[in-house]
PDB file of C-alpha atoms in Angstrom:
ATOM      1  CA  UNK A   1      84.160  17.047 117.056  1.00 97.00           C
ATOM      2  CA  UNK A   2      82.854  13.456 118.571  1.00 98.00           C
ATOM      3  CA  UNK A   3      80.455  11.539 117.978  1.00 97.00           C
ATOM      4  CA  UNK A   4      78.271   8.802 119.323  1.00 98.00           C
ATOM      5  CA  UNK A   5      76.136   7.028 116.934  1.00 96.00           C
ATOM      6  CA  UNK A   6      73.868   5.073 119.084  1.00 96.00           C
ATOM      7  CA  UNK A   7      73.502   8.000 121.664  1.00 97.00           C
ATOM      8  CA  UNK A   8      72.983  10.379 118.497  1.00 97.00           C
ATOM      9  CA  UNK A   9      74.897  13.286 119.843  1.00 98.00           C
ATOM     10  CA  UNK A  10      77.527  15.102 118.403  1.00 98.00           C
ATOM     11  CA  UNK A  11      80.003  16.782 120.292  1.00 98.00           C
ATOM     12  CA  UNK A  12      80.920  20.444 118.610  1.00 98.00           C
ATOM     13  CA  UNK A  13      84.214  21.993 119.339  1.00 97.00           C
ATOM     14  CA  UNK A  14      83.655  25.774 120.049  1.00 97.00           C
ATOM     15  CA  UNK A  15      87.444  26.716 120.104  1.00 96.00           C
ATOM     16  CA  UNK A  16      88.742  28.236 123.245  1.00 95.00           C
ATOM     17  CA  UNK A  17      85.488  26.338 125.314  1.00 95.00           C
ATOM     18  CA  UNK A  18      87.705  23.464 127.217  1.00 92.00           C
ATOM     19  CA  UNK A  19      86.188  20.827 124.133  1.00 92.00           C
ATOM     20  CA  UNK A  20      90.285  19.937 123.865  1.00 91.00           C
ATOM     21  CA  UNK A  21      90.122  18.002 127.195  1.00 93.00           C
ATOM     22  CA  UNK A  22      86.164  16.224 126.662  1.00 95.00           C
ATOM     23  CA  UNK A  23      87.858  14.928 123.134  1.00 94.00           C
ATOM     24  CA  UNK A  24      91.182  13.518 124.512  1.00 93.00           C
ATOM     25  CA  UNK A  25      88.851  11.830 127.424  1.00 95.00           C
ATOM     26  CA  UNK A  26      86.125  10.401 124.971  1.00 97.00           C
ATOM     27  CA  UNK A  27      88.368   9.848 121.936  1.00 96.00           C
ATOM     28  CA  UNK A  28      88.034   6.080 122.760  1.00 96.00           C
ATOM     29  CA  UNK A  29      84.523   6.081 123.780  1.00 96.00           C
ATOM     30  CA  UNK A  30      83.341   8.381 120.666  1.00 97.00           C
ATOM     31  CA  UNK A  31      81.957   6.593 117.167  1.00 96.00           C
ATOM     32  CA  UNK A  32      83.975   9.369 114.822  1.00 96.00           C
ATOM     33  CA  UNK A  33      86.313  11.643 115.964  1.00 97.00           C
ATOM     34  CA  UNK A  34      87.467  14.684 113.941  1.00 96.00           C
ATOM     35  CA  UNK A  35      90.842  15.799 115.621  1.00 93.00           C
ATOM     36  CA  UNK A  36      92.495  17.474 112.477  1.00 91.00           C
ATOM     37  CA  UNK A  37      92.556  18.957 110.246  1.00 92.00           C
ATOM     38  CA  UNK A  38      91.276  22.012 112.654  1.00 90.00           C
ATOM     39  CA  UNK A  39      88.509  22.812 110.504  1.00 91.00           C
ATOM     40  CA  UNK A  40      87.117  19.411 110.562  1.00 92.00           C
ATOM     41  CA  UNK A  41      87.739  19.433 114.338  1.00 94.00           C
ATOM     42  CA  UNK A  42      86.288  22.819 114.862  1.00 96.00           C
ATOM     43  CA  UNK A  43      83.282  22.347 111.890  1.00 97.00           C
ATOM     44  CA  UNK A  44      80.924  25.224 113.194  1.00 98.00           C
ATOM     45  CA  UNK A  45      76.855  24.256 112.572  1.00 98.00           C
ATOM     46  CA  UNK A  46      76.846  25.242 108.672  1.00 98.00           C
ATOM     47  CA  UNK A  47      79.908  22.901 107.966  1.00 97.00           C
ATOM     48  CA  UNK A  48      78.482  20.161 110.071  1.00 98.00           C
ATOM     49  CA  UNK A  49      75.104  20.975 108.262  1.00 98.00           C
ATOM     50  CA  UNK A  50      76.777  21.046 104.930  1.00 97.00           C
ATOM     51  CA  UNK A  51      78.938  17.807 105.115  1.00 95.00           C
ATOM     52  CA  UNK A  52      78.884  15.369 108.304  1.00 96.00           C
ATOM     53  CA  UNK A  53      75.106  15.843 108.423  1.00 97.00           C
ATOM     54  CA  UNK A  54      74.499  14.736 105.113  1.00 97.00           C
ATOM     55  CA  UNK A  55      76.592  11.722 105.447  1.00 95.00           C
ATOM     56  CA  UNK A  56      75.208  10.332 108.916  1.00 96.00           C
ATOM     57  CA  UNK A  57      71.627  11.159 107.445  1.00 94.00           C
ATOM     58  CA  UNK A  58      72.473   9.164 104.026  1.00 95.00           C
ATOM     59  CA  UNK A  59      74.641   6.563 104.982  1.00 93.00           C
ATOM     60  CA  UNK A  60      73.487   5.373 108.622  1.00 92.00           C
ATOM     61  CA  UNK A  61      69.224   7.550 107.944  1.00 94.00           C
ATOM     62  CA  UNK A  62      70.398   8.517 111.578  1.00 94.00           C
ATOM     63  CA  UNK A  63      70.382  12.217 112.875  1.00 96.00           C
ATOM     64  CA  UNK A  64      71.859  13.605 115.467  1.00 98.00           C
ATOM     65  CA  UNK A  65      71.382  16.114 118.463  1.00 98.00           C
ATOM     66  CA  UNK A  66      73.997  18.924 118.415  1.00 98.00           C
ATOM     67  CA  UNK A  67      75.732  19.764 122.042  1.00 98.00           C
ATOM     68  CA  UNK A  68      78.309  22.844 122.264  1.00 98.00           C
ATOM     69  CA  UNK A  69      79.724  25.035 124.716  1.00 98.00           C
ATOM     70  CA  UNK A  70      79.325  28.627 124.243  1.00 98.00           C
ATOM     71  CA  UNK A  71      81.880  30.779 126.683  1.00 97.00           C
ATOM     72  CA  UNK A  72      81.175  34.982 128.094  1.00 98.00           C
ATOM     73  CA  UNK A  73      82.130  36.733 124.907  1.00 98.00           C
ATOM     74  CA  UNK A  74      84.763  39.137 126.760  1.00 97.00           C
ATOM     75  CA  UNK A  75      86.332  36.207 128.548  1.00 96.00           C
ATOM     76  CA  UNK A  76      86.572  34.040 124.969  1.00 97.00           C
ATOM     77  CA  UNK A  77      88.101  37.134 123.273  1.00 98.00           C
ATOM     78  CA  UNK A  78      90.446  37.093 126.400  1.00 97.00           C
ATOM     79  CA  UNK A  79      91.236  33.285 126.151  1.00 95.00           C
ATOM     80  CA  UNK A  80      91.660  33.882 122.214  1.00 97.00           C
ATOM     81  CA  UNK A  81      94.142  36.848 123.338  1.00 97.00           C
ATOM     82  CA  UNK A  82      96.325  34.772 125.805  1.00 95.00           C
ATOM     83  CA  UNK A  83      96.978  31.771 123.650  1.00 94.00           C
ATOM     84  CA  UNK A  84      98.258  33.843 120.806  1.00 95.00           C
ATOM     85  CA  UNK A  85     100.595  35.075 123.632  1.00 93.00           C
ATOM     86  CA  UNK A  86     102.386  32.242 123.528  1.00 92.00           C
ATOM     87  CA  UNK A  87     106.368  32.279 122.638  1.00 90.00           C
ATOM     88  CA  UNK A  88     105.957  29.745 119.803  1.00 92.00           C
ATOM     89  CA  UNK A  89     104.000  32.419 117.683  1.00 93.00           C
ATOM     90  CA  UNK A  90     106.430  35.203 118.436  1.00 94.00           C
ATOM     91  CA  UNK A  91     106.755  37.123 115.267  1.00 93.00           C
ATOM     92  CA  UNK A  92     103.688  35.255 113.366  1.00 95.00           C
ATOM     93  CA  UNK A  93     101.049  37.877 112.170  1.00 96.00           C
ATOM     94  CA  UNK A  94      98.411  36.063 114.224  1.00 95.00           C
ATOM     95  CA  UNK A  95     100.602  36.860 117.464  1.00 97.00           C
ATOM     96  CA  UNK A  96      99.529  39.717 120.511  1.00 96.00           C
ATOM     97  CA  UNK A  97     102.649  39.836 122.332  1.00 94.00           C
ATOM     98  CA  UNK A  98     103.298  43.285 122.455  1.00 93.00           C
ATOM     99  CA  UNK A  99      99.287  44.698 121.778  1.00 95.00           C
ATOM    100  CA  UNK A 100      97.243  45.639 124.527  1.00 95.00           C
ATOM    101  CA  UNK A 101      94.232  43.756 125.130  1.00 97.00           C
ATOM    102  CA  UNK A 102      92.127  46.762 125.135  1.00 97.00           C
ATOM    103  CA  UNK A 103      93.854  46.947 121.584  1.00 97.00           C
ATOM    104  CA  UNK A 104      92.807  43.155 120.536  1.00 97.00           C
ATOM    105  CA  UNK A 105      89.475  43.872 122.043  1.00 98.00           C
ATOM    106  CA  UNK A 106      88.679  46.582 119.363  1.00 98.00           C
ATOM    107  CA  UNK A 107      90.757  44.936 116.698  1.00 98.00           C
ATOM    108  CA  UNK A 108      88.336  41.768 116.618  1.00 98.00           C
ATOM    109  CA  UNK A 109      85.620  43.983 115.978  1.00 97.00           C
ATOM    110  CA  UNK A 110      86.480  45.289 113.264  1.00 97.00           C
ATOM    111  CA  UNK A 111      84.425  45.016 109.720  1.00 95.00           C
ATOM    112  CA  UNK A 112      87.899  43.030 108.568  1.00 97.00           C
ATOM    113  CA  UNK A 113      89.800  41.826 111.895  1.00 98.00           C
ATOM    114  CA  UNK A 114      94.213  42.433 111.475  1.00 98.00           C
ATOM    115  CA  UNK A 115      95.375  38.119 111.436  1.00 97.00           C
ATOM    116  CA  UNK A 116      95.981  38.610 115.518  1.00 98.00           C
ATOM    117  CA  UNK A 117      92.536  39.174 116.310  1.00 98.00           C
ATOM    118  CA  UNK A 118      90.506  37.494 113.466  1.00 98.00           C
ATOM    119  CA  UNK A 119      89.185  34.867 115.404  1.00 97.00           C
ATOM    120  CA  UNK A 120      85.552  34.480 114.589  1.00 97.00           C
ATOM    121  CA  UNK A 121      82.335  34.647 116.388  1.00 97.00           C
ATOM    122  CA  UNK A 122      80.920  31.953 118.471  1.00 98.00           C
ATOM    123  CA  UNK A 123      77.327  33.288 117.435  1.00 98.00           C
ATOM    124  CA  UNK A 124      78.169  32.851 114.198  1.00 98.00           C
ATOM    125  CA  UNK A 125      79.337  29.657 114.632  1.00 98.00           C
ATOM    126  CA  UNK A 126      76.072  27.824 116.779  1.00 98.00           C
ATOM    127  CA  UNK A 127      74.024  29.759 114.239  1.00 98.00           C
ATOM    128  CA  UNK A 128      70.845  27.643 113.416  1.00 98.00           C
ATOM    129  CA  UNK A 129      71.063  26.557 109.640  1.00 98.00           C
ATOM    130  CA  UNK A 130      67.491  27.634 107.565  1.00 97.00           C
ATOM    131  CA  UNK A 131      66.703  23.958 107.792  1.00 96.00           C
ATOM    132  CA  UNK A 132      66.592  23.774 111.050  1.00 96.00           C
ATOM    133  CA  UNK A 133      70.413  22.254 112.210  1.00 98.00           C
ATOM    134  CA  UNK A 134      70.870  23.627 115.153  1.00 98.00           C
ATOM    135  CA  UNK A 135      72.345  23.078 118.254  1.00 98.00           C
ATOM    136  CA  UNK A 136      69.880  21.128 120.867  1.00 97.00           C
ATOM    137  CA  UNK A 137      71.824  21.572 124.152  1.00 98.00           C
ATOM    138  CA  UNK A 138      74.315  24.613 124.623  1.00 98.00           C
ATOM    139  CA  UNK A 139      75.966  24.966 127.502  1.00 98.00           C
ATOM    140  CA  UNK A 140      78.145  27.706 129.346  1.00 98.00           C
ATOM    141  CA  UNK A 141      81.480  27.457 129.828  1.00 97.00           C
ATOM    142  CA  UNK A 142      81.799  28.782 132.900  1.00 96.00           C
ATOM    143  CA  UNK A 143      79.130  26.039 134.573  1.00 96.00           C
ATOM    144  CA  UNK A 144      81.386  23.002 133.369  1.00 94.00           C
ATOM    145  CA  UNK A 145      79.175  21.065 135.909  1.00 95.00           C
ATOM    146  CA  UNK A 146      76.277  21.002 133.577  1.00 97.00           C
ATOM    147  CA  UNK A 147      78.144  20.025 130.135  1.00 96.00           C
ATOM    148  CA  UNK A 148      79.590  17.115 132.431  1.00 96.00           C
ATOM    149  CA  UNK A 149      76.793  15.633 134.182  1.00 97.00           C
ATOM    150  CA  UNK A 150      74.731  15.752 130.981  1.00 98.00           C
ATOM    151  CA  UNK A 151      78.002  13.518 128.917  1.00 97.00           C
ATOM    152  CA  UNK A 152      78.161  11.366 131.795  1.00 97.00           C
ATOM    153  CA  UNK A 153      74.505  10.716 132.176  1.00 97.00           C
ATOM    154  CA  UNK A 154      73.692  10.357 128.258  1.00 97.00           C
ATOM    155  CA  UNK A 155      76.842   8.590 127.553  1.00 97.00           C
ATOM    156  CA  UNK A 156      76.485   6.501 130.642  1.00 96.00           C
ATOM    157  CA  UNK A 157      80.147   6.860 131.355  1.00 95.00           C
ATOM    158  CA  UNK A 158      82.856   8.344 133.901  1.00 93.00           C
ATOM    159  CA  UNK A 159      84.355  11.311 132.733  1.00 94.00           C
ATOM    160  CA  UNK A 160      88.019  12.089 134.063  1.00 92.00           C
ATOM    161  CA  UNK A 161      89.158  15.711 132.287  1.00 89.00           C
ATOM    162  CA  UNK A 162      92.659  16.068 131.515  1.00 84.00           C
ATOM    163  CA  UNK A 163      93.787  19.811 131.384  1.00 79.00           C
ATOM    164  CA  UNK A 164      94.636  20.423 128.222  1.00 72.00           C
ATOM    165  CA  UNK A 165      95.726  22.949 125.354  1.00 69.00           C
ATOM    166  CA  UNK A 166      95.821  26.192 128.523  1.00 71.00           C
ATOM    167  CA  UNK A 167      96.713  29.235 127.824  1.00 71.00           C
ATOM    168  CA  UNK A 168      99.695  31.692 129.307  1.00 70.00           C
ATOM    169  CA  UNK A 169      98.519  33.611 132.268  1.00 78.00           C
ATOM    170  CA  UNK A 170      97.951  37.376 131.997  1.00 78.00           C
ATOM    171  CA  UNK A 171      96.440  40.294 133.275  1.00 76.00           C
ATOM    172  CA  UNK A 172      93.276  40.648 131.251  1.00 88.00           C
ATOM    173  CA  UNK A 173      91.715  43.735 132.929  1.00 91.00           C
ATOM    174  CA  UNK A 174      90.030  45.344 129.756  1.00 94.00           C
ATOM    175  CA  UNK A 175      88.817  49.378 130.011  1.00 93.00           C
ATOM    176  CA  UNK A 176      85.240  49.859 130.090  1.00 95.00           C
ATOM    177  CA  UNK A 177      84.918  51.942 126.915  1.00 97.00           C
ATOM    178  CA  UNK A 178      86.924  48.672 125.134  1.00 97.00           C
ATOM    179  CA  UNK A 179      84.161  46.572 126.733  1.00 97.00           C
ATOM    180  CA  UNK A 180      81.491  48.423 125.008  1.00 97.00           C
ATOM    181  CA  UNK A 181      82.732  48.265 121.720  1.00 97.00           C
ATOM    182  CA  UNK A 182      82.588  44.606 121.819  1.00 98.00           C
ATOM    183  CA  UNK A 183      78.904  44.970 123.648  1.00 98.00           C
ATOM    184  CA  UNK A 184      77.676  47.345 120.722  1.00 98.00           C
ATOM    185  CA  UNK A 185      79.924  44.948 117.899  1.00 98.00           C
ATOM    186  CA  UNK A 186      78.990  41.172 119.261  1.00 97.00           C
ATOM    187  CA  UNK A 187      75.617  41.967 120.013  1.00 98.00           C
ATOM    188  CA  UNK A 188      74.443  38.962 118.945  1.00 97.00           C
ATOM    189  CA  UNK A 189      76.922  37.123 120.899  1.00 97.00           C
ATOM    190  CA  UNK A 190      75.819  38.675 124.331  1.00 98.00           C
ATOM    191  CA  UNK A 191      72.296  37.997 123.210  1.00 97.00           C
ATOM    192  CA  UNK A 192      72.735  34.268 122.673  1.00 97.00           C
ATOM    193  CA  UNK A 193      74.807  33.757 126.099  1.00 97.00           C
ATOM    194  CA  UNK A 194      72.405  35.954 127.889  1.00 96.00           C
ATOM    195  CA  UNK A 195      69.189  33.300 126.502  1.00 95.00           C
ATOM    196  CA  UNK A 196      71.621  30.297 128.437  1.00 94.00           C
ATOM    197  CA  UNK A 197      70.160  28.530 131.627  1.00 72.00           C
TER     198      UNK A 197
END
């Protein structure tokens, strides 16, 4: 999470949205930066409601606009799916290698998700607190045009991305009847990506 006191915007850090690579090029220009621990880094609304909120508004009276990036839930689940691919977590709980992604697909929608596919929900985590935090500007991963001409014009800055924190290549070609589960589970998800401009 950044963020930029005088513009009064902070930066959320959807995991798995490409908000690695704005934070490694704004680090330096950003007021506060929360790298680590990762759930200081990746503080969904109701933590930054609960904690960093309450400081900025109490020790600075200043409040600030929320941005985030909000990615096509099939293709998040996917990006979730190919980093815990990776060799390093070979025989960790939280690794697929050897599960289908069909599998993973129904496996994170479950009531209580197995450690491999308990990854979250991105509605759940730009959910609008009851008094009234909520995220001002949310943009869509997959029009990275937008979240970068808004930074660069508020921020009145250049922004050069480095490519960071990418995930092995596979073949994520998930079965239609595995796609509906996660349509009929992550309802809410669809809903909220569907209301994006």
């Amino acid at each position: 999470m950044l963020i930029f006191f005088k513009e009064r915007l902070a930066l959320l850090s959807v995991p798995k949205t490409g908000t690695t690579a704005y934070q490694a090029a704004l680090s330096a220009r950003a007021d506060m930066v929360f790298a680590n621990p990762p759930q200081l880094k990746h503080a969904p609304v109701y933590r930054y409601n609960r904690w960093i909120r309450p400081m900025l508004a109490k020790v600075c009276n200043a409040e600030m606009e929320l941005v985030a990036v909000m990615r096509e839930p099939v293709s998040w689940l996917g990006s979730w799916y190919r980093f815990r691919q990776r060799d390093d977590l070979r025989g960790h709980t939280n690794s697929t290698l050897g599960i289908s992604f069909d599998d993973f697909l129904r496996d994170a929608c479950k009531g209580k998700p197995p450690p491999h596919a308990d990854v979250g929900s991105q509605a759940k985590f730009l959910e609008a607190q009851p008094n009234g935090c909520a995220v001002s500007h949310l943009f869509r991963y997959e029009d990275p045009n937008a979240l970068h001409g808004f930074l660069k014009e508020r921020l009145q800055t250049e922004i050069d991305l480095p490519r960071l924190n990418v995930s092995p290549q596979a073949d994520l070609a998930p079965g239609s009847a595995a796609v509906e589960v996660v349509r009929r589970k992550r309802a809410d998800e669809f809903a909220l990506y569907a209301g994006l401009s």
